[in-house]
PDB file of C-alpha atoms in Angstrom:
ATOM      1  CA  MET O   1      91.803  60.008 101.501  1.00 67.00           C
ATOM      2  CA  THR O   2      88.787  62.182 102.262  1.00 80.00           C
ATOM      3  CA  MET O   3      88.104  65.321 100.225  1.00 87.00           C
ATOM      4  CA  THR O   4      87.311  68.684 101.748  1.00 90.00           C
ATOM      5  CA  PRO O   5      83.580  69.624 101.688  1.00 90.00           C
ATOM      6  CA  ARG O   6      84.145  72.179  98.917  1.00 92.00           C
ATOM      7  CA  LEU O   7      86.054  69.721  96.731  1.00 92.00           C
ATOM      8  CA  ARG O   8      83.455  67.034  97.464  1.00 92.00           C
ATOM      9  CA  LYS O   9      80.664  69.313  96.213  1.00 94.00           C
ATOM     10  CA  PHE O  10      82.633  70.078  93.061  1.00 94.00           C
ATOM     11  CA  ALA O  11      83.283  66.367  92.437  1.00 93.00           C
ATOM     12  CA  LEU O  12      79.595  65.619  93.029  1.00 94.00           C
ATOM     13  CA  ILE O  13      78.532  68.278  90.499  1.00 96.00           C
ATOM     14  CA  ALA O  14      80.983  66.825  87.968  1.00 96.00           C
ATOM     15  CA  HIS O  15      79.669  63.286  88.551  1.00 96.00           C
ATOM     16  CA  VAL O  16      75.980  64.253  88.352  1.00 96.00           C
ATOM     17  CA  THR O  17      76.599  66.364  85.227  1.00 97.00           C
ATOM     18  CA  ALA O  18      78.503  63.583  83.440  1.00 97.00           C
ATOM     19  CA  SER O  19      76.017  60.869  84.436  1.00 96.00           C
ATOM     20  CA  VAL O  20      72.870  62.840  83.604  1.00 95.00           C
ATOM     21  CA  GLY O  21      74.543  64.068  80.408  1.00 97.00           C
ATOM     22  CA  TRP O  22      75.209  60.452  79.442  1.00 97.00           C
ATOM     23  CA  LEU O  23      71.579  59.541  80.100  1.00 97.00           C
ATOM     24  CA  GLY O  24      70.424  62.542  78.030  1.00 97.00           C
ATOM     25  CA  ALA O  25      72.740  61.591  75.162  1.00 97.00           C
ATOM     26  CA  VAL O  26      71.378  58.028  75.207  1.00 97.00           C
ATOM     27  CA  VAL O  27      67.795  59.375  75.074  1.00 97.00           C
ATOM     28  CA  VAL O  28      68.719  61.478  71.997  1.00 96.00           C
ATOM     29  CA  PHE O  29      70.367  58.393  70.510  1.00 96.00           C
ATOM     30  CA  LEU O  30      67.187  56.391  71.097  1.00 97.00           C
ATOM     31  CA  ALA O  31      65.157  59.105  69.341  1.00 97.00           C
ATOM     32  CA  LEU O  32      67.561  59.054  66.379  1.00 95.00           C
ATOM     33  CA  SER O  33      67.410  55.244  66.246  1.00 95.00           C
ATOM     34  CA  VAL O  34      63.601  55.284  66.130  1.00 96.00           C
ATOM     35  CA  VAL O  35      63.679  57.910  63.353  1.00 95.00           C
ATOM     36  CA  GLY O  36      66.209  55.786  61.433  1.00 92.00           C
ATOM     37  CA  LEU O  37      63.975  52.753  61.766  1.00 92.00           C
ATOM     38  CA  THR O  38      60.637  54.358  60.942  1.00 92.00           C
ATOM     39  CA  SER O  39      61.124  57.453  58.749  1.00 91.00           C
ATOM     40  CA  ARG O  40      60.233  57.282  55.063  1.00 88.00           C
ATOM     41  CA  ASP O  41      62.559  60.137  54.183  1.00 89.00           C
ATOM     42  CA  ALA O  42      65.656  58.529  52.637  1.00 87.00           C
ATOM     43  CA  ARG O  43      67.845  61.575  53.289  1.00 89.00           C
ATOM     44  CA  LEU O  44      66.811  61.683  56.940  1.00 92.00           C
ATOM     45  CA  VAL O  45      67.432  57.950  57.472  1.00 91.00           C
ATOM     46  CA  THR O  46      70.860  58.173  55.836  1.00 91.00           C
ATOM     47  CA  ALA O  47      71.720  61.282  57.881  1.00 93.00           C
ATOM     48  CA  VAL O  48      70.672  59.544  61.102  1.00 94.00           C
ATOM     49  CA  TYR O  49      72.960  56.537  60.547  1.00 93.00           C
ATOM     50  CA  LEU O  50      75.805  58.820  59.430  1.00 94.00           C
ATOM     51  CA  ALA O  51      75.420  61.005  62.543  1.00 95.00           C
ATOM     52  CA  MET O  52      75.287  58.127  64.998  1.00 95.00           C
ATOM     53  CA  GLU O  53      78.978  57.234  64.795  1.00 95.00           C
ATOM     54  CA  PRO O  54      80.406  60.734  65.526  1.00 96.00           C
ATOM     55  CA  ALA O  55      77.680  61.264  68.136  1.00 95.00           C
ATOM     56  CA  GLY O  56      78.869  58.060  69.802  1.00 96.00           C
ATOM     57  CA  TRP O  57      82.569  58.954  69.736  1.00 97.00           C
ATOM     58  CA  PHE O  58      82.154  62.618  70.710  1.00 97.00           C
ATOM     59  CA  ALA O  59      79.266  62.434  73.185  1.00 96.00           C
ATOM     60  CA  LEU O  60      78.413  58.935  74.454  1.00 97.00           C
ATOM     61  CA  VAL O  61      81.927  57.546  74.932  1.00 97.00           C
ATOM     62  CA  PRO O  62      83.431  60.661  76.635  1.00 97.00           C
ATOM     63  CA  LEU O  63      80.391  61.048  78.891  1.00 98.00           C
ATOM     64  CA  SER O  64      80.452  57.373  79.883  1.00 97.00           C
ATOM     65  CA  PHE O  65      84.112  57.554  80.883  1.00 96.00           C
ATOM     66  CA  ALA O  66      83.622  60.925  82.589  1.00 97.00           C
ATOM     67  CA  SER O  67      80.804  59.372  84.604  1.00 97.00           C
ATOM     68  CA  LEU O  68      82.992  56.406  85.568  1.00 97.00           C
ATOM     69  CA  LEU O  69      85.997  58.557  86.465  1.00 97.00           C
ATOM     70  CA  THR O  70      84.058  61.131  88.498  1.00 96.00           C
ATOM     71  CA  GLY O  71      82.181  58.301  90.212  1.00 95.00           C
ATOM     72  CA  LEU O  72      85.460  56.695  91.252  1.00 95.00           C
ATOM     73  CA  VAL O  73      86.743  60.036  92.579  1.00 94.00           C
ATOM     74  CA  GLN O  74      83.465  60.659  94.381  1.00 91.00           C
ATOM     75  CA  SER O  75      83.410  57.270  96.097  1.00 91.00           C
ATOM     76  CA  LEU O  76      87.103  56.971  96.923  1.00 90.00           C
ATOM     77  CA  GLY O  77      87.358  60.592  98.093  1.00 90.00           C
ATOM     78  CA  THR O  78      84.488  60.330 100.571  1.00 89.00           C
ATOM     79  CA  THR O  79      83.571  58.028 103.451  1.00 86.00           C
ATOM     80  CA  TRP O  80      81.167  56.167 101.173  1.00 90.00           C
ATOM     81  CA  GLY O  81      84.001  54.143  99.632  1.00 91.00           C
ATOM     82  CA  LEU O  82      83.807  52.082  96.473  1.00 93.00           C
ATOM     83  CA  PHE O  83      83.217  48.587  97.844  1.00 94.00           C
ATOM     84  CA  ARG O  84      81.432  49.301 101.122  1.00 94.00           C
ATOM     85  CA  HIS O  85      77.829  49.623  99.981  1.00 95.00           C
ATOM     86  CA  TYR O  86      75.985  47.361  97.574  1.00 95.00           C
ATOM     87  CA  TRP O  87      74.289  50.288  95.812  1.00 95.00           C
ATOM     88  CA  ILE O  88      77.640  51.880  94.964  1.00 96.00           C
ATOM     89  CA  LEU O  89      79.060  48.543  93.855  1.00 95.00           C
ATOM     90  CA  THR O  90      75.987  47.953  91.677  1.00 94.00           C
ATOM     91  CA  LYS O  91      76.390  51.389  90.100  1.00 96.00           C
ATOM     92  CA  LEU O  92      80.043  50.620  89.387  1.00 96.00           C
ATOM     93  CA  VAL O  93      79.115  47.325  87.690  1.00 93.00           C
ATOM     94  CA  ILE O  94      76.385  49.059  85.635  1.00 94.00           C
ATOM     95  CA  ASN O  95      78.781  51.822  84.578  1.00 96.00           C
ATOM     96  CA  VAL O  96      81.619  49.475  83.580  1.00 95.00           C
ATOM     97  CA  PHE O  97      79.230  47.069  81.809  1.00 91.00           C
ATOM     98  CA  ALA O  98      77.501  49.876  79.857  1.00 94.00           C
ATOM     99  CA  SER O  99      80.840  51.474  78.915  1.00 96.00           C
ATOM    100  CA  VAL O 100      82.283  48.180  77.633  1.00 93.00           C
ATOM    101  CA  ILE O 101      79.138  47.399  75.624  1.00 91.00           C
ATOM    102  CA  LEU O 102      79.179  50.948  74.227  1.00 95.00           C
ATOM    103  CA  LEU O 103      82.803  50.638  73.126  1.00 95.00           C
ATOM    104  CA  MET O 104      82.078  47.300  71.449  1.00 91.00           C
ATOM    105  CA  TYR O 105      78.952  48.700  69.829  1.00 92.00           C
ATOM    106  CA  MET O 106      80.877  51.592  68.265  1.00 95.00           C
ATOM    107  CA  GLN O 107      82.127  49.013  65.744  1.00 92.00           C
ATOM    108  CA  THR O 108      78.539  48.377  64.650  1.00 91.00           C
ATOM    109  CA  LEU O 109      77.782  52.096  64.447  1.00 93.00           C
ATOM    110  CA  GLY O 110      80.872  52.525  62.260  1.00 94.00           C
ATOM    111  CA  PHE O 111      79.601  49.744  60.004  1.00 91.00           C
ATOM    112  CA  LEU O 112      76.133  51.325  59.740  1.00 91.00           C
ATOM    113  CA  ALA O 113      77.694  54.730  58.962  1.00 92.00           C
ATOM    114  CA  ARG O 114      79.802  53.217  56.166  1.00 91.00           C
ATOM    115  CA  VAL O 115      76.752  51.463  54.702  1.00 89.00           C
ATOM    116  CA  ALA O 116      74.749  54.715  54.909  1.00 89.00           C
ATOM    117  CA  ALA O 117      77.556  56.594  53.152  1.00 89.00           C
ATOM    118  CA  GLU O 118      77.345  54.229  50.192  1.00 85.00           C
ATOM    119  CA  VAL O 119      73.555  54.082  49.821  1.00 76.00           C
ATOM    120  CA  PRO O 120      72.464  56.016  46.730  1.00 73.00           C
ATOM    121  CA  LEU O 121      69.834  58.462  47.937  1.00 66.00           C
ATOM    122  CA  SER O 122      67.925  58.035  44.708  1.00 65.00           C
ATOM    123  CA  SER O 123      67.445  54.295  45.292  1.00 60.00           C
ATOM    124  CA  GLY O 124      64.769  54.830  47.936  1.00 63.00           C
ATOM    125  CA  ASP O 125      65.294  51.245  49.130  1.00 68.00           C
ATOM    126  CA  LEU O 126      66.453  51.591  52.707  1.00 74.00           C
ATOM    127  CA  SER O 127      65.368  48.177  53.942  1.00 73.00           C
ATOM    128  CA  GLY O 128      68.959  47.002  54.164  1.00 72.00           C
ATOM    129  CA  LEU O 129      70.109  50.057  56.049  1.00 79.00           C
ATOM    130  CA  ARG O 130      67.339  50.175  58.619  1.00 85.00           C
ATOM    131  CA  SER O 131      68.315  48.296  61.743  1.00 85.00           C
ATOM    132  CA  PRO O 132      66.450  47.696  65.021  1.00 89.00           C
ATOM    133  CA  SER O 133      69.808  47.136  66.738  1.00 90.00           C
ATOM    134  CA  PRO O 134      70.461  50.798  67.752  1.00 93.00           C
ATOM    135  CA  VAL O 135      66.916  51.015  69.177  1.00 94.00           C
ATOM    136  CA  ILE O 136      67.466  47.869  71.272  1.00 92.00           C
ATOM    137  CA  HIS O 137      70.933  48.907  72.466  1.00 93.00           C
ATOM    138  CA  SER O 138      70.023  52.506  73.328  1.00 95.00           C
ATOM    139  CA  GLY O 139      66.763  51.374  74.951  1.00 96.00           C
ATOM    140  CA  LEU O 140      68.563  48.886  77.194  1.00 93.00           C
ATOM    141  CA  GLY O 141      71.285  51.457  77.883  1.00 95.00           C
ATOM    142  CA  MET O 142      68.684  53.990  78.948  1.00 96.00           C
ATOM    143  CA  LEU O 143      67.097  51.418  81.256  1.00 95.00           C
ATOM    144  CA  LEU O 144      70.460  50.635  82.896  1.00 94.00           C
ATOM    145  CA  LEU O 145      71.250  54.319  83.411  1.00 96.00           C
ATOM    146  CA  LEU O 146      67.804  54.928  84.891  1.00 96.00           C
ATOM    147  CA  VAL O 147      68.447  52.111  87.370  1.00 95.00           C
ATOM    148  CA  ALA O 148      71.791  53.714  88.285  1.00 95.00           C
ATOM    149  CA  THR O 149      70.116  57.107  88.743  1.00 95.00           C
ATOM    150  CA  THR O 150      67.413  55.563  90.943  1.00 95.00           C
ATOM    151  CA  LEU O 151      70.055  53.822  93.083  1.00 95.00           C
ATOM    152  CA  SER O 152      71.871  57.142  93.531  1.00 94.00           C
ATOM    153  CA  VAL O 153      68.748  58.850  94.818  1.00 94.00           C
ATOM    154  CA  TYR O 154      67.347  56.074  97.050  1.00 94.00           C
ATOM    155  CA  LYS O 155      70.682  54.677  98.278  1.00 94.00           C
ATOM    156  CA  PRO O 156      69.112  51.380  99.355  1.00 94.00           C
ATOM    157  CA  ARG O 157      70.439  49.781 102.507  1.00 90.00           C
ATOM    158  CA  GLY O 158      72.979  47.013 102.450  1.00 91.00           C
ATOM    159  CA  MET O 159      76.645  46.937 103.335  1.00 93.00           C
ATOM    160  CA  THR O 160      79.120  44.513 101.867  1.00 93.00           C
ATOM    161  CA  PRO O 161      81.128  42.301 104.258  1.00 92.00           C
ATOM    162  CA  TYR O 162      84.105  44.533 103.468  1.00 92.00           C
ATOM    163  CA  GLY O 163      82.030  47.595 104.402  1.00 92.00           C
ATOM    164  CA  TRP O 164      81.038  46.050 107.737  1.00 91.00           C
ATOM    165  CA  ARG O 165      84.658  45.226 108.554  1.00 91.00           C
ATOM    166  CA  LYS O 166      85.820  48.750 107.693  1.00 88.00           C
ATOM    167  CA  GLN O 167      83.030  50.360 109.712  1.00 87.00           C
ATOM    168  CA  HIS O 168      83.776  48.097 112.666  1.00 89.00           C
ATOM    169  CA  ASP O 169      87.507  48.925 112.477  1.00 89.00           C
ATOM    170  CA  GLU O 170      86.844  52.654 112.265  1.00 86.00           C
ATOM    171  CA  ARG O 171      84.463  52.580 115.227  1.00 88.00           C
ATOM    172  CA  ARG O 172      86.973  50.620 117.275  1.00 89.00           C
ATOM    173  CA  GLU O 173      89.712  53.115 116.376  1.00 87.00           C
ATOM    174  CA  ARG O 174      87.523  56.050 117.396  1.00 86.00           C
ATOM    175  CA  HIS O 175      86.643  54.290 120.635  1.00 86.00           C
ATOM    176  CA  GLU O 176      90.325  53.675 121.359  1.00 85.00           C
ATOM    177  CA  GLN O 177      91.170  57.323 120.637  1.00 83.00           C
ATOM    178  CA  ARG O 178      88.433  58.486 123.023  1.00 82.00           C
ATOM    179  CA  ARG O 179      89.751  56.185 125.748  1.00 79.00           C
ATOM    180  CA  VAL O 180      93.263  57.589 125.328  1.00 79.00           C
ATOM    181  CA  LEU O 181      92.052  61.217 125.398  1.00 74.00           C
ATOM    182  CA  LEU O 182      89.806  60.804 128.451  1.00 69.00           C
ATOM    183  CA  PRO O 183      91.508  60.717 131.861  1.00 62.00           C
TER     184      PRO O 183
ATOM    185  CA  MET R   1      76.122  68.544 109.893  1.00 40.00           C
ATOM    186  CA  ALA R   2      75.565  64.839 110.392  1.00 41.00           C
ATOM    187  CA  ASP R   3      78.408  62.566 111.326  1.00 42.00           C
ATOM    188  CA  PRO R   4      79.736  61.271 108.006  1.00 42.00           C
ATOM    189  CA  PHE R   5      80.562  57.925 109.555  1.00 42.00           C
ATOM    190  CA  SER R   6      76.976  57.189 110.459  1.00 42.00           C
ATOM    191  CA  TYR R   7      75.730  57.034 106.817  1.00 43.00           C
ATOM    192  CA  PRO R   8      72.469  58.731 107.772  1.00 45.00           C
ATOM    193  CA  GLU R   9      70.879  58.367 104.349  1.00 48.00           C
ATOM    194  CA  THR R  10      70.763  54.602 104.491  1.00 49.00           C
ATOM    195  CA  ALA R  11      69.340  52.222 107.039  1.00 44.00           C
ATOM    196  CA  ASP R  12      72.626  50.417 107.518  1.00 46.00           C
ATOM    197  CA  ASP R  13      72.832  51.246 111.184  1.00 45.00           C
ATOM    198  CA  ILE R  14      69.573  49.442 111.885  1.00 43.00           C
ATOM    199  CA  ARG R  15      70.845  45.987 112.764  1.00 45.00           C
ATOM    200  CA  VAL R  16      67.550  44.131 113.096  1.00 43.00           C
ATOM    201  CA  GLY R  17      63.966  45.306 112.731  1.00 43.00           C
ATOM    202  CA  PRO R  18      60.653  43.590 113.386  1.00 45.00           C
ATOM    203  CA  ASP R  19      60.005  42.958 109.690  1.00 49.00           C
ATOM    204  CA  ARG R  20      63.574  43.204 108.432  1.00 50.00           C
ATOM    205  CA  GLU R  21      66.291  40.691 107.852  1.00 53.00           C
ATOM    206  CA  PRO R  22      69.534  41.310 109.789  1.00 56.00           C
ATOM    207  CA  ALA R  23      71.432  44.195 108.162  1.00 59.00           C
ATOM    208  CA  THR R  24      74.603  42.125 107.883  1.00 70.00           C
ATOM    209  CA  SER R  25      72.959  39.665 105.485  1.00 83.00           C
ATOM    210  CA  THR R  26      72.754  40.395 101.761  1.00 88.00           C
ATOM    211  CA  PRO R  27      69.619  42.472 101.079  1.00 91.00           C
ATOM    212  CA  ARG R  28      66.912  41.039  98.848  1.00 92.00           C
ATOM    213  CA  TRP R  29      67.316  43.762  96.218  1.00 92.00           C
ATOM    214  CA  VAL R  30      70.988  42.807  95.795  1.00 93.00           C
ATOM    215  CA  LYS R  31      70.013  39.161  95.214  1.00 93.00           C
ATOM    216  CA  VAL R  32      67.418  40.199  92.607  1.00 93.00           C
ATOM    217  CA  PHE R  33      69.950  42.455  90.875  1.00 91.00           C
ATOM    218  CA  GLY R  34      72.497  39.640  90.952  1.00 92.00           C
ATOM    219  CA  ILE R  35      70.115  37.223  89.224  1.00 94.00           C
ATOM    220  CA  ILE R  36      69.270  39.838  86.551  1.00 90.00           C
ATOM    221  CA  ALA R  37      72.980  40.561  86.018  1.00 87.00           C
ATOM    222  CA  LEU R  38      73.719  36.844  85.678  1.00 92.00           C
ATOM    223  CA  LEU R  39      70.965  36.478  83.063  1.00 92.00           C
ATOM    224  CA  LEU R  40      72.298  39.506  81.156  1.00 85.00           C
ATOM    225  CA  VAL R  41      75.834  38.106  81.168  1.00 86.00           C
ATOM    226  CA  LEU R  42      74.525  34.719  79.971  1.00 92.00           C
ATOM    227  CA  LEU R  43      72.583  36.420  77.155  1.00 88.00           C
ATOM    228  CA  PHE R  44      75.670  38.408  76.231  1.00 80.00           C
ATOM    229  CA  VAL R  45      77.871  35.282  76.140  1.00 88.00           C
ATOM    230  CA  VAL R  46      75.295  33.409  74.019  1.00 91.00           C
ATOM    231  CA  LEU R  47      75.118  36.358  71.588  1.00 83.00           C
ATOM    232  CA  ILE R  48      78.911  36.509  71.328  1.00 80.00           C
ATOM    233  CA  LEU R  49      79.226  32.737  70.820  1.00 86.00           C
ATOM    234  CA  THR R  50      76.508  32.640  68.156  1.00 84.00           C
ATOM    235  CA  GLY R  51      78.024  35.642  66.347  1.00 74.00           C
ATOM    236  CA  GLY R  52      75.027  37.806  67.129  1.00 65.00           C
ATOM    237  CA  HIS R  53      77.291  40.803  67.656  1.00 59.00           C
ATOM    238  CA  ASP R  54      79.064  40.844  64.305  1.00 56.00           C
ATOM    239  CA  PRO R  55      78.439  44.287  62.836  1.00 54.00           C
ATOM    240  CA  GLY R  56      77.120  42.684  59.680  1.00 53.00           C
ATOM    241  CA  ARG R  57      74.481  40.810  61.643  1.00 51.00           C
ATOM    242  CA  HIS R  58      72.687  44.022  62.483  1.00 50.00           C
ATOM    243  CA  THR R  59      71.761  44.685  58.878  1.00 50.00           C
ATOM    244  CA  PRO R  60      70.188  42.151  56.557  1.00 46.00           C
ATOM    245  CA  SER R  61      72.727  40.473  54.299  1.00 45.00           C
ATOM    246  CA  SER R  62      72.872  41.191  50.598  1.00 43.00           C
ATOM    247  CA  ASP R  63      71.721  37.597  49.983  1.00 42.00           C
ATOM    248  CA  ALA R  64      68.557  38.368  51.884  1.00 42.00           C
ATOM    249  CA  GLY R  65      67.840  41.397  49.764  1.00 42.00           C
ATOM    250  CA  GLY R  66      69.529  43.913  52.024  1.00 45.00           C
ATOM    251  CA  LEU R  67      72.455  46.139  51.297  1.00 49.00           C
ATOM    252  CA  PRO R  68      75.912  44.627  50.773  1.00 51.00           C
ATOM    253  CA  ALA R  69      78.728  45.420  53.153  1.00 55.00           C
ATOM    254  CA  PRO R  70      80.357  48.771  52.385  1.00 57.00           C
ATOM    255  CA  SER R  71      83.223  48.681  49.903  1.00 54.00           C
ATOM    256  CA  SER R  72      85.731  49.551  52.656  1.00 50.00           C
ATOM    257  CA  VAL R  73      84.673  46.409  54.508  1.00 46.00           C
ATOM    258  CA  ARG R  74      84.782  44.296  51.336  1.00 47.00           C
ATOM    259  CA  VAL R  75      88.294  45.544  50.489  1.00 44.00           C
ATOM    260  CA  HIS R  76      89.441  44.867  54.056  1.00 45.00           C
ATOM    261  CA  GLY R  77      87.938  41.367  53.900  1.00 44.00           C
ATOM    262  CA  ALA R  78      89.581  40.642  50.559  1.00 45.00           C
ATOM    263  CA  GLN R  79      92.986  41.690  51.908  1.00 47.00           C
ATOM    264  CA  GLN R  80      92.619  39.343  54.837  1.00 44.00           C
ATOM    265  CA  ARG R  81      92.095  36.326  52.565  1.00 42.00           C
TER     266      ARG R  81
END
């Protein structure tokens, strides 16, 4: 099913907004993670680890699934298709992989938030709470999303065998139609 | 407007070029991405198998001088035993 040009534009805006929003949220998450790892202010460190879990559930997770959903609509509703071009397939794999890792990682963020909630602010000893894990995960996530963004802009060449077959079939159909229409 | 079937923004219609591999073969960038993806999956599997993704592994254990697991986790763990 191919969308009308107006609907296609709307779907494209939705996809770009969700995907760039996800990237932006990951960048903020990376900044928070670095603050949590390096700041000497106990209240700030505790606040960072407490904020990460709701930020994940209310920003990262919805944006990741919005990006996936709008991407599926965008590819299946246009002639690009979902499995025809390697760059689209690669973006799909990146999106699904990052979303699954994010969902699994929410467990860790929940754990860190619970630990942060129980740290007495007066103790000043935050060595047990500080974790490089959010920095590593958000850094790698940002890298993956940057790769996906780059693929979207450059659209590198390369059709899958399925894409070649579909293109060949469509061209043959058009050729047949022309032969029928011409006297 | 360009013919949507011609995919004008990619070079897929160029079958063979003087310094290009045939367009029907898998492009080099896909092979490189595939190898990186395979390595990532392997790393992920190793981390899962070695327990590197337990939530508790991300913070130093109480034995090592870090903070103990939160009481909610301890209560949950005690109920499971």
